[in-house]
mmCIF file of C-alpha atoms and ligand atoms in Angstrom:
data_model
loop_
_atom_site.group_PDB
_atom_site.id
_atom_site.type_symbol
_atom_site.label_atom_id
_atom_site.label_comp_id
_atom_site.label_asym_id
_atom_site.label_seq_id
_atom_site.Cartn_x
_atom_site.Cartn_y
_atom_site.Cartn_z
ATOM 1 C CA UNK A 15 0.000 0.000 0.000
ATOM 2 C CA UNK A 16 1.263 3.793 -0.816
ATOM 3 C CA UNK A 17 3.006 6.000 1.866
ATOM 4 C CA UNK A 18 0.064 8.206 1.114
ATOM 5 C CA UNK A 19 -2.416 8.876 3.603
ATOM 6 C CA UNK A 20 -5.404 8.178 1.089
ATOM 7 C CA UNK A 21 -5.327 5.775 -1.384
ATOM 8 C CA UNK A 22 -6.969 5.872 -4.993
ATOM 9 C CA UNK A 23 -8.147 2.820 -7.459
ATOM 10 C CA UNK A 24 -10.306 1.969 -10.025
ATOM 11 C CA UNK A 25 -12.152 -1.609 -10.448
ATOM 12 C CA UNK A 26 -14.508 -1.775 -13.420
ATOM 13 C CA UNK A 27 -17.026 0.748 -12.897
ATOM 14 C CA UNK A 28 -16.340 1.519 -8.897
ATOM 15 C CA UNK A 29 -13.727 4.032 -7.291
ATOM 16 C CA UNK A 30 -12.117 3.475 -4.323
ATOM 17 C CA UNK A 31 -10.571 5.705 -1.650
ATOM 18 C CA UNK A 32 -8.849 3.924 0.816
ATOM 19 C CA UNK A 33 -8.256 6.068 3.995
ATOM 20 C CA UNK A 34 -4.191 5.021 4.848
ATOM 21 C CA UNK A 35 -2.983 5.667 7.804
ATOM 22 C CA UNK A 36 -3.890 2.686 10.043
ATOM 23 C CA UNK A 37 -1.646 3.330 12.665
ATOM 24 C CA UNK A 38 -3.447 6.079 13.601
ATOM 25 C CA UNK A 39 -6.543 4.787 12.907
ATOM 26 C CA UNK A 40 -7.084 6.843 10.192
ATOM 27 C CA UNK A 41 -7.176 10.024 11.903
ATOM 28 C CA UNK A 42 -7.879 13.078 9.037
ATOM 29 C CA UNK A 43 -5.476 15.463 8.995
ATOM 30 C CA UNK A 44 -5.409 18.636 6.279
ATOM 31 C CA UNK A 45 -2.767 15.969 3.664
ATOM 32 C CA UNK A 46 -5.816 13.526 4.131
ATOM 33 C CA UNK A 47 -8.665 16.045 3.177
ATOM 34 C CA UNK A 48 -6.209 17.420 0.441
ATOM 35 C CA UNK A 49 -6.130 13.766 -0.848
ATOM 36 C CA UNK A 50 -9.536 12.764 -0.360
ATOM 37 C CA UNK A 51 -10.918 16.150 -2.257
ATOM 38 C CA UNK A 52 -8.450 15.872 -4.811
ATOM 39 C CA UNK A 53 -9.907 12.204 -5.379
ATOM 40 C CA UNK A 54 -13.464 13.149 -5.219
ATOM 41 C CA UNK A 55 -13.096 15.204 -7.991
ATOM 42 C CA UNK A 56 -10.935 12.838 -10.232
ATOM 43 C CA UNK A 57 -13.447 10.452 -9.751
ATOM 44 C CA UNK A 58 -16.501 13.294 -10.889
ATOM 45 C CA UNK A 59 -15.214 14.733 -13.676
ATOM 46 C CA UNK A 60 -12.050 12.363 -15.484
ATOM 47 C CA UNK A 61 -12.994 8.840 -14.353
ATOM 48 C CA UNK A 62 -15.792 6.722 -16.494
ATOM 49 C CA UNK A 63 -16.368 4.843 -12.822
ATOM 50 C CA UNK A 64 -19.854 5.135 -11.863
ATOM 51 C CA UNK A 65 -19.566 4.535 -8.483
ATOM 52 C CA UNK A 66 -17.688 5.541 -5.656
ATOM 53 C CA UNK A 67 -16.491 3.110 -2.126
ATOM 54 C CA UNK A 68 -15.103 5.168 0.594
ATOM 55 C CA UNK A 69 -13.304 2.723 3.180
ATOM 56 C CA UNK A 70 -10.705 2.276 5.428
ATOM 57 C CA UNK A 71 -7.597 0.280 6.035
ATOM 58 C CA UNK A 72 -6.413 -1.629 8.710
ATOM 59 C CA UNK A 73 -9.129 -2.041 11.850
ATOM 60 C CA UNK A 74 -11.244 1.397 11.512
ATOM 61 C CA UNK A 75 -12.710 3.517 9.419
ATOM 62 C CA UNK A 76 -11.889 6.377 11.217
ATOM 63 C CA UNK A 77 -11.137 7.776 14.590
ATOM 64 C CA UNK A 78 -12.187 11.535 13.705
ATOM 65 C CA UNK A 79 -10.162 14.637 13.288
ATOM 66 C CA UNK A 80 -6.303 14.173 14.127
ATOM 67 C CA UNK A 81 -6.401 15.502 17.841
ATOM 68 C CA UNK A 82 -2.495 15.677 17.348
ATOM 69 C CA UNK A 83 -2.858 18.295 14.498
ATOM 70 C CA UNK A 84 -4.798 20.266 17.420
ATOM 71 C CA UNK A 85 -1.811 20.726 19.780
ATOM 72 C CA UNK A 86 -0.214 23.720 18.651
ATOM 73 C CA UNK A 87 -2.985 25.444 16.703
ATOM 74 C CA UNK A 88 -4.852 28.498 17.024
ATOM 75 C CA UNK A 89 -9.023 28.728 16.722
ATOM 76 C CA UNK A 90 -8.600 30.945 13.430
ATOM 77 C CA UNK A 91 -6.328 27.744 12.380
ATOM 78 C CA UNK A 92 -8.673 25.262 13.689
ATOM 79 C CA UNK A 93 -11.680 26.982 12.052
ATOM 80 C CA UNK A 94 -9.449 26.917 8.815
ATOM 81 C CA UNK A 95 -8.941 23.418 9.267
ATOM 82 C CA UNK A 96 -12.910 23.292 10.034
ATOM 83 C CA UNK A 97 -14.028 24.542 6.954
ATOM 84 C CA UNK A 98 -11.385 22.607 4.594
ATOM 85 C CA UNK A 99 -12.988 19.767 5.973
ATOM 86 C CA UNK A 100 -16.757 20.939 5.207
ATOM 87 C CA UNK A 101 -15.837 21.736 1.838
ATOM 88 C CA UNK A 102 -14.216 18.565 0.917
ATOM 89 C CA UNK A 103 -17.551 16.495 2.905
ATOM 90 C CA UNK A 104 -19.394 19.154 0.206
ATOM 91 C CA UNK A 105 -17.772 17.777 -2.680
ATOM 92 C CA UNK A 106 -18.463 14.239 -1.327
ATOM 93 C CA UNK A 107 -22.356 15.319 -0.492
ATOM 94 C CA UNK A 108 -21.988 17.317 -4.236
ATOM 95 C CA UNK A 109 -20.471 14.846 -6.552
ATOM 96 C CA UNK A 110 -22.770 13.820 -8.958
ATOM 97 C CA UNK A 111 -21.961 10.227 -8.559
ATOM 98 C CA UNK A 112 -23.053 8.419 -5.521
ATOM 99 C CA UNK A 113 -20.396 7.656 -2.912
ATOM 100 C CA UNK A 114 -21.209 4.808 -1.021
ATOM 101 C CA UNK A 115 -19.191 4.798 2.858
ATOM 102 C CA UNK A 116 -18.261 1.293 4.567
ATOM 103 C CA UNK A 117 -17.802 1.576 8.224
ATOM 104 C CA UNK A 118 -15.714 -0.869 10.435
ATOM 105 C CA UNK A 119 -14.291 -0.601 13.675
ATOM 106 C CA UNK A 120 -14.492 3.041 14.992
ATOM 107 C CA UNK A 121 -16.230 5.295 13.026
ATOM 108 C CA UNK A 122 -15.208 8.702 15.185
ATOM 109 C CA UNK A 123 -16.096 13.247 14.925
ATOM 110 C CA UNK A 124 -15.121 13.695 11.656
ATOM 111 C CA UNK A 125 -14.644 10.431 10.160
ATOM 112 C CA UNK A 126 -18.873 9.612 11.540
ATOM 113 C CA UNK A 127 -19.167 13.120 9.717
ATOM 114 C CA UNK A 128 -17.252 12.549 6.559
ATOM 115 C CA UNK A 129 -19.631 9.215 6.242
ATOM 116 C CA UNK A 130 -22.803 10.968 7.027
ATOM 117 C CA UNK A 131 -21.688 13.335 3.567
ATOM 118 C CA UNK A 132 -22.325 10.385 1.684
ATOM 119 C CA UNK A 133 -25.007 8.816 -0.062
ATOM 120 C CA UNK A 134 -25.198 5.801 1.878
ATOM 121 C CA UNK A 135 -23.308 4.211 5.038
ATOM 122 C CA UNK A 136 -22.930 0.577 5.115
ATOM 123 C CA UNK A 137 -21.661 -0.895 8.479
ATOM 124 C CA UNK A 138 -20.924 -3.750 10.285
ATOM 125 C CA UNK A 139 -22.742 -4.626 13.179
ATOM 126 C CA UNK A 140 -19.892 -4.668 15.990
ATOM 127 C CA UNK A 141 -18.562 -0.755 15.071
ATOM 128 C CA UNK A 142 -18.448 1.891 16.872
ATOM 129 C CA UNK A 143 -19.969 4.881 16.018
ATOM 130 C CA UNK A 144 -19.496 8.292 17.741
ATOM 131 C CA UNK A 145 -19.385 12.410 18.189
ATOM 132 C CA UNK A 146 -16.508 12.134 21.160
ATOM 133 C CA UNK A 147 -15.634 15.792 20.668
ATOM 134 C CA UNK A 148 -17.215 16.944 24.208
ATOM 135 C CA UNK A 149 -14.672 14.673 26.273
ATOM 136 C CA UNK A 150 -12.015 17.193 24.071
ATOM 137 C CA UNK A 151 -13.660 20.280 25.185
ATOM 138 C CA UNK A 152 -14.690 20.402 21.577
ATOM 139 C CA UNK A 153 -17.520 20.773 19.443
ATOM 140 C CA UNK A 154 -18.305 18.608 16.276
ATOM 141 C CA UNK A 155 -17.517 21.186 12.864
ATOM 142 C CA UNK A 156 -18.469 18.619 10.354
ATOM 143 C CA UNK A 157 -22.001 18.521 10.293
ATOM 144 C CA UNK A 158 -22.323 16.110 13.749
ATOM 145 C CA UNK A 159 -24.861 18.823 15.203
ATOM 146 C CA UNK A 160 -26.721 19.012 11.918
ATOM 147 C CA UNK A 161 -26.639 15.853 9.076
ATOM 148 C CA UNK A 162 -27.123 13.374 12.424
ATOM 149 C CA UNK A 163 -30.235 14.596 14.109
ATOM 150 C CA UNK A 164 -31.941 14.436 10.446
ATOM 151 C CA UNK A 165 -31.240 11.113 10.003
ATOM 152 C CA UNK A 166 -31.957 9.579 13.828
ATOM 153 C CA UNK A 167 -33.293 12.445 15.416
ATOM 154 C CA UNK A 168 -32.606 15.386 17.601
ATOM 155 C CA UNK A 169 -32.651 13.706 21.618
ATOM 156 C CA UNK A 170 -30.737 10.611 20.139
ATOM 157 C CA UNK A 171 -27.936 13.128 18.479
ATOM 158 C CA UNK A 172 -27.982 15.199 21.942
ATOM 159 C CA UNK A 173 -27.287 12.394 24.010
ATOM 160 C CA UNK A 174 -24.637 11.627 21.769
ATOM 161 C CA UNK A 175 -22.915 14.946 21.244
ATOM 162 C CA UNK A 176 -23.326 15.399 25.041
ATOM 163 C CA UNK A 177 -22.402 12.717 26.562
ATOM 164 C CA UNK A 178 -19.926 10.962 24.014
ATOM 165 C CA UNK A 179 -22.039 7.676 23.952
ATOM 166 C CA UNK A 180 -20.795 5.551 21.431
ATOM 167 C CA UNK A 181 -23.929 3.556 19.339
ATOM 168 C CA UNK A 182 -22.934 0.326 17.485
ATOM 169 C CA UNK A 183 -23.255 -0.748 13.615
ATOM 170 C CA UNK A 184 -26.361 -2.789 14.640
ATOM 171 C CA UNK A 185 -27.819 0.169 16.447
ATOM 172 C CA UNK A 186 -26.875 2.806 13.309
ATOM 173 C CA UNK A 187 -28.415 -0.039 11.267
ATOM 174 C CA UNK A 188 -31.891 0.233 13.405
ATOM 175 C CA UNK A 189 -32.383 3.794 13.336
ATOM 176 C CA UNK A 190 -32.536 3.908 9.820
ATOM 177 C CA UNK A 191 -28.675 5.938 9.537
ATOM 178 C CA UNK A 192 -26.958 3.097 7.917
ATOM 179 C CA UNK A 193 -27.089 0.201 6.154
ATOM 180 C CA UNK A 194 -26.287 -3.105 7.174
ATOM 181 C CA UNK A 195 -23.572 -6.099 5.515
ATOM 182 C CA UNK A 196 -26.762 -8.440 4.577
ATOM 183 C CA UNK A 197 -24.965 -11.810 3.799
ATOM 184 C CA UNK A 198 -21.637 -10.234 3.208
ATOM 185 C CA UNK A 199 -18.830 -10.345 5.510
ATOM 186 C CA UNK A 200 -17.499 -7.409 6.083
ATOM 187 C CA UNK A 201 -18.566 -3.541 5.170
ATOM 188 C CA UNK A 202 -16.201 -3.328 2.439
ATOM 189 C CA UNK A 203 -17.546 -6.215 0.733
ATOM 190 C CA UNK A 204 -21.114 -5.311 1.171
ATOM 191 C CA UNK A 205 -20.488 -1.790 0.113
ATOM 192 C CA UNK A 206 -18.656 -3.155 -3.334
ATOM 193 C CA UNK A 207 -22.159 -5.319 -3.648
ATOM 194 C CA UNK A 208 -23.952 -2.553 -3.636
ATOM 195 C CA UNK A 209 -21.653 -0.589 -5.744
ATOM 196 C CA UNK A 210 -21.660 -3.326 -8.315
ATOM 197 C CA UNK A 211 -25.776 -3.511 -8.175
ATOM 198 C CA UNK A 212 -26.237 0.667 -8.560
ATOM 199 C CA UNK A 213 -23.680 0.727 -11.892
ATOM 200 C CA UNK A 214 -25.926 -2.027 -13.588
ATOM 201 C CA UNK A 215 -28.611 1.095 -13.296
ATOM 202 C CA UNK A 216 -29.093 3.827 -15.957
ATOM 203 C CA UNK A 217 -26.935 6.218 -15.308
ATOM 204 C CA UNK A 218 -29.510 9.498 -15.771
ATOM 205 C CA UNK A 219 -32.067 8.291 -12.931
ATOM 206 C CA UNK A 220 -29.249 7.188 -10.208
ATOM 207 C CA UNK A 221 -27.596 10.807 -10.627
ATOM 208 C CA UNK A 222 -30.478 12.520 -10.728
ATOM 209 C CA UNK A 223 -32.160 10.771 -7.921
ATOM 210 C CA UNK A 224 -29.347 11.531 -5.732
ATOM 211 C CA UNK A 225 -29.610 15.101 -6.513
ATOM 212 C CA UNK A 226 -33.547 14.819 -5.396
ATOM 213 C CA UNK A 227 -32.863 13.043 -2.669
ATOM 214 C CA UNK A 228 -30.104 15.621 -1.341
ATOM 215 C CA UNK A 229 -32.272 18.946 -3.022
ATOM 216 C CA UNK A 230 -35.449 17.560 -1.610
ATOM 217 C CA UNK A 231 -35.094 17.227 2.052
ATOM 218 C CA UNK A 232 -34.357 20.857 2.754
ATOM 219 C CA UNK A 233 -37.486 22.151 0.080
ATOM 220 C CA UNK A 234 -41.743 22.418 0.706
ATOM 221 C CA UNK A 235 -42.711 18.913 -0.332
ATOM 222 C CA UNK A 236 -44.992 21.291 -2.952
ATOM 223 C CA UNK A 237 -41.661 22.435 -4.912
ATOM 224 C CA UNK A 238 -39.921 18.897 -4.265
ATOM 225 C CA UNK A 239 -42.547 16.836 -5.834
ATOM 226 C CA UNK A 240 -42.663 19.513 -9.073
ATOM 227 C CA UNK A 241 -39.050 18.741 -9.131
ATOM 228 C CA UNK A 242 -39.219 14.925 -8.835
ATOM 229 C CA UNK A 243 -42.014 15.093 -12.220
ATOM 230 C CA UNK A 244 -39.785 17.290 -14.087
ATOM 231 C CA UNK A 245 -37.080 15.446 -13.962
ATOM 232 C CA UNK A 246 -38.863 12.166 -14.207
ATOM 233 C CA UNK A 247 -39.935 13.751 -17.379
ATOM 234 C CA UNK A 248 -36.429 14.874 -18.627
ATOM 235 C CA UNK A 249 -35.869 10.524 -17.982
ATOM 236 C CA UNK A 250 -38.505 9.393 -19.703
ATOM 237 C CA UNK A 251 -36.866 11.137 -22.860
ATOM 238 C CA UNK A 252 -33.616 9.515 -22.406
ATOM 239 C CA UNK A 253 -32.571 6.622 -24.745
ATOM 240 C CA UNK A 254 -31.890 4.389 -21.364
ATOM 241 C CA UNK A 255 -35.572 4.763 -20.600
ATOM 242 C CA UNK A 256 -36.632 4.022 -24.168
ATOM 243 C CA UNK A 257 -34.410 0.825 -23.681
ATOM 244 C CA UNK A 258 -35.451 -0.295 -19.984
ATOM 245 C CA UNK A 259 -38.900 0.003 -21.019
ATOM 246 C CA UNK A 260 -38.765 -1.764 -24.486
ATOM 247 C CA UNK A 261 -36.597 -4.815 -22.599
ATOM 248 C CA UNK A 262 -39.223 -5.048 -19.590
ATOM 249 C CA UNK A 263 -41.804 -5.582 -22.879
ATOM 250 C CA UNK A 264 -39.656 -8.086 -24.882
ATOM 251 C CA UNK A 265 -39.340 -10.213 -21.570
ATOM 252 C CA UNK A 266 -35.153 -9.299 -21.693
ATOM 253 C CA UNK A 267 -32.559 -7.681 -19.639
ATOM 254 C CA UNK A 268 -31.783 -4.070 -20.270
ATOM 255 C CA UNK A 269 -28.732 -2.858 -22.230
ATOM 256 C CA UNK A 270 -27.867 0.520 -20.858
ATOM 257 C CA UNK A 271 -26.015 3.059 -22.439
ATOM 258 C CA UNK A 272 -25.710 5.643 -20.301
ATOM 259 C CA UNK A 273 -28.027 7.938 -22.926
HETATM 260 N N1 COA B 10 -6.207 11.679 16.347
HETATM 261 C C1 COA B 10 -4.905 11.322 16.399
HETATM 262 N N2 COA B 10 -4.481 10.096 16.715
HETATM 263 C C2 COA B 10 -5.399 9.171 16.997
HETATM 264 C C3 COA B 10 -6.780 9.440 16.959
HETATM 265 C C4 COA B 10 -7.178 10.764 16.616
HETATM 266 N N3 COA B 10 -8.465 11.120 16.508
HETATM 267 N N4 COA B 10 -7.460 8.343 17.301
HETATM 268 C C5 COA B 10 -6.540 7.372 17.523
HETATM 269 N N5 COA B 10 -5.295 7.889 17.348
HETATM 270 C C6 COA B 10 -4.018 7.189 17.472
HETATM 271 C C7 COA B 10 -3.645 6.958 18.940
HETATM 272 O O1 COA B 10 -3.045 8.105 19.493
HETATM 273 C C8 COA B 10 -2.689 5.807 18.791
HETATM 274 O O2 COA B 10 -1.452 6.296 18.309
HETATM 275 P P1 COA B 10 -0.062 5.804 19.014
HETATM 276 O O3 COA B 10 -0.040 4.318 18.816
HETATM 277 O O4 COA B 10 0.994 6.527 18.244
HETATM 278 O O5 COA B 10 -0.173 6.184 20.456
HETATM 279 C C9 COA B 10 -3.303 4.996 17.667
HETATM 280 O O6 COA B 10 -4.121 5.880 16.930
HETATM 281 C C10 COA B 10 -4.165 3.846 18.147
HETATM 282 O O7 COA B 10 -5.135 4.375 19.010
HETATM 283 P P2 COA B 10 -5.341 3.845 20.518
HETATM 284 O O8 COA B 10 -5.952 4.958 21.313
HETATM 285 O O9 COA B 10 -4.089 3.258 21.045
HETATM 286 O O10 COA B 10 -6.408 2.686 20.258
HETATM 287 P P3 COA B 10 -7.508 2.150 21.260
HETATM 288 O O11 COA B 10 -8.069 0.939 20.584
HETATM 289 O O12 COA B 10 -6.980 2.003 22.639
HETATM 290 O O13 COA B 10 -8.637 3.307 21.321
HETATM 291 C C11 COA B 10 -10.134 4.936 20.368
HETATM 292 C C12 COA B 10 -9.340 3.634 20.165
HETATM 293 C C13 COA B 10 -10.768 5.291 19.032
HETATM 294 C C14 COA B 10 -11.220 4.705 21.416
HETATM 295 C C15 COA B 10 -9.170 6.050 20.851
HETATM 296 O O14 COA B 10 -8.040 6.070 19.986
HETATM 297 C C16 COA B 10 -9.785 7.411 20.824
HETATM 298 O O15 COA B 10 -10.561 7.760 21.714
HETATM 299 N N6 COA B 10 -9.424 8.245 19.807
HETATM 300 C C17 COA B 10 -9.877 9.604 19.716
HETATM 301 C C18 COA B 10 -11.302 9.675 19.212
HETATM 302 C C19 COA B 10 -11.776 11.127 19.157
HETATM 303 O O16 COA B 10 -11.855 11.805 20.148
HETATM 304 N N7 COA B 10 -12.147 11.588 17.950
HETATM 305 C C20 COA B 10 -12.621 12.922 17.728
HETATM 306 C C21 COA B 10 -11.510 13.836 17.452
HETATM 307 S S1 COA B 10 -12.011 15.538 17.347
#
């Protein structure tokens, strides 16, 4: 494996970034949102990869921000460091192509928060999932305080942002935050499976429902709904719908083209 803190491959149709520095349990420092931005976009705008698996080596995902980066810095530094952070979990939350995150071991501040920028969260039961930034005498800048309580809600986030409690996989997985392994053994492996069942899809519909998904939750459900038909429309003209619907008739599989 490369020196570098964040590691980038292509398989077929899925990216992967591989978080790389297992010794400290993947603890994000600015080199590792440099490299994990500078991926994100590689894999939006050059790569023909339709899908995206954010993971990471060795026995965690991650362990949050690097508290050792925190020693000798000042707030204005630390809200510098902050914000590099939310924009690269914006390009993540932004990229056009879904980004799918596999949780094992601890999942920690800002690596739960980089996850919880993603389009889905796959996890394995026994992990261990956390916003420990109040034993610090911190606060959570990544979205902790904000993505989390609308996903599990608000008393559930404030027991965990104010007391440090730790939930498991299996407890992420029944509040409806995460996504479970299914038959597969690890998250990696699950995450891939799902990866490898999205990029059979027409491309048009899976980007565009992610951007509903993500534009929808914050509109009226008035001006959501107009958006879902008009884009449903702008699908139905698409060459991949003209193909998925002429297959369903002729009793085959779909050939997709990505038209
Ligand atoms: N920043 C920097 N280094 C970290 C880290 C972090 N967030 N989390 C773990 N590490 C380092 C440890 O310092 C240790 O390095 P060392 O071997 O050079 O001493 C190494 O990773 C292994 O961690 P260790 O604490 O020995 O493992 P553990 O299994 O006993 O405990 C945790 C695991 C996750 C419970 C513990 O490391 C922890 O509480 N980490 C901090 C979590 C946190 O507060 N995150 C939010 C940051 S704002």
């Amino acid at each position: 494996m490369s020196a570098e803190p964040v590691v980038y491959r292509e398989q077929g149709d899925i990216a992967f970034f591989t978080l790389n520095r297992p010794e400290k349990l993947n603890a994000l420092n600015p080199r590792v949102f440099e490299l994990l931005g500078e991926f994100v976009q590689r894999f939006a705008t050059e790569s023909s990869a339709k899908v995206a698996v954010l993971h990471g080596n060795g026995t965690s995902f991650a362990a949050g921000a690097d508290i050792e980066h925190y020693v000798d810095i000042s707030a204005v530094q630390y809200l510098e460091f902050m914000r590099t952070g939310n924009r690269v979990q914006s390009l993540y939350s932004e990229c056009p192509k879904p980004v799918i995150a596999a949780l094992h071991g601890y999942a920690l501040g800002g690596g739960l928060e980089l996850a919880l920028a993603c389009d889905f969260i796959v996890v394995e039961a026994e992990a261990q999932l956390g916003l420990p930034e109040v034993r610090l005498g911190l606060l959570p800048g990544g979205g902790g305080t904000q993505r989390l309580p609308r996903l599990i809600g608000t008393m559930r986030t404030a027991e965990m942002l104010m007391t440090a409690k730790r939930i498991t996989g299996a407890q992420a997985v029944e509040w409806g935050m995460a996504l479970g392994v299914g038959e597969h053994p690890d998250a990696l492996s699950a995450a891939t499976a799902l990866a490898e069942r999205i990029a059979l899809q027409a491309t048009l519909p899976v980007r565009l429902a992610k951007v509903l998904l993500r534009s929808g939750a914050d509109a009226s459900l008035d001006a959501a709904m107009d958006l879902e038909q008009s884009m449903g429309a702008v699908v139905f003209a698409t060459e991949d719908a003209r193909e998925g619907i002429r297959a369903f008739v002729e009793k085959r599989r779909p050939e997709f083209k990505g038209a």
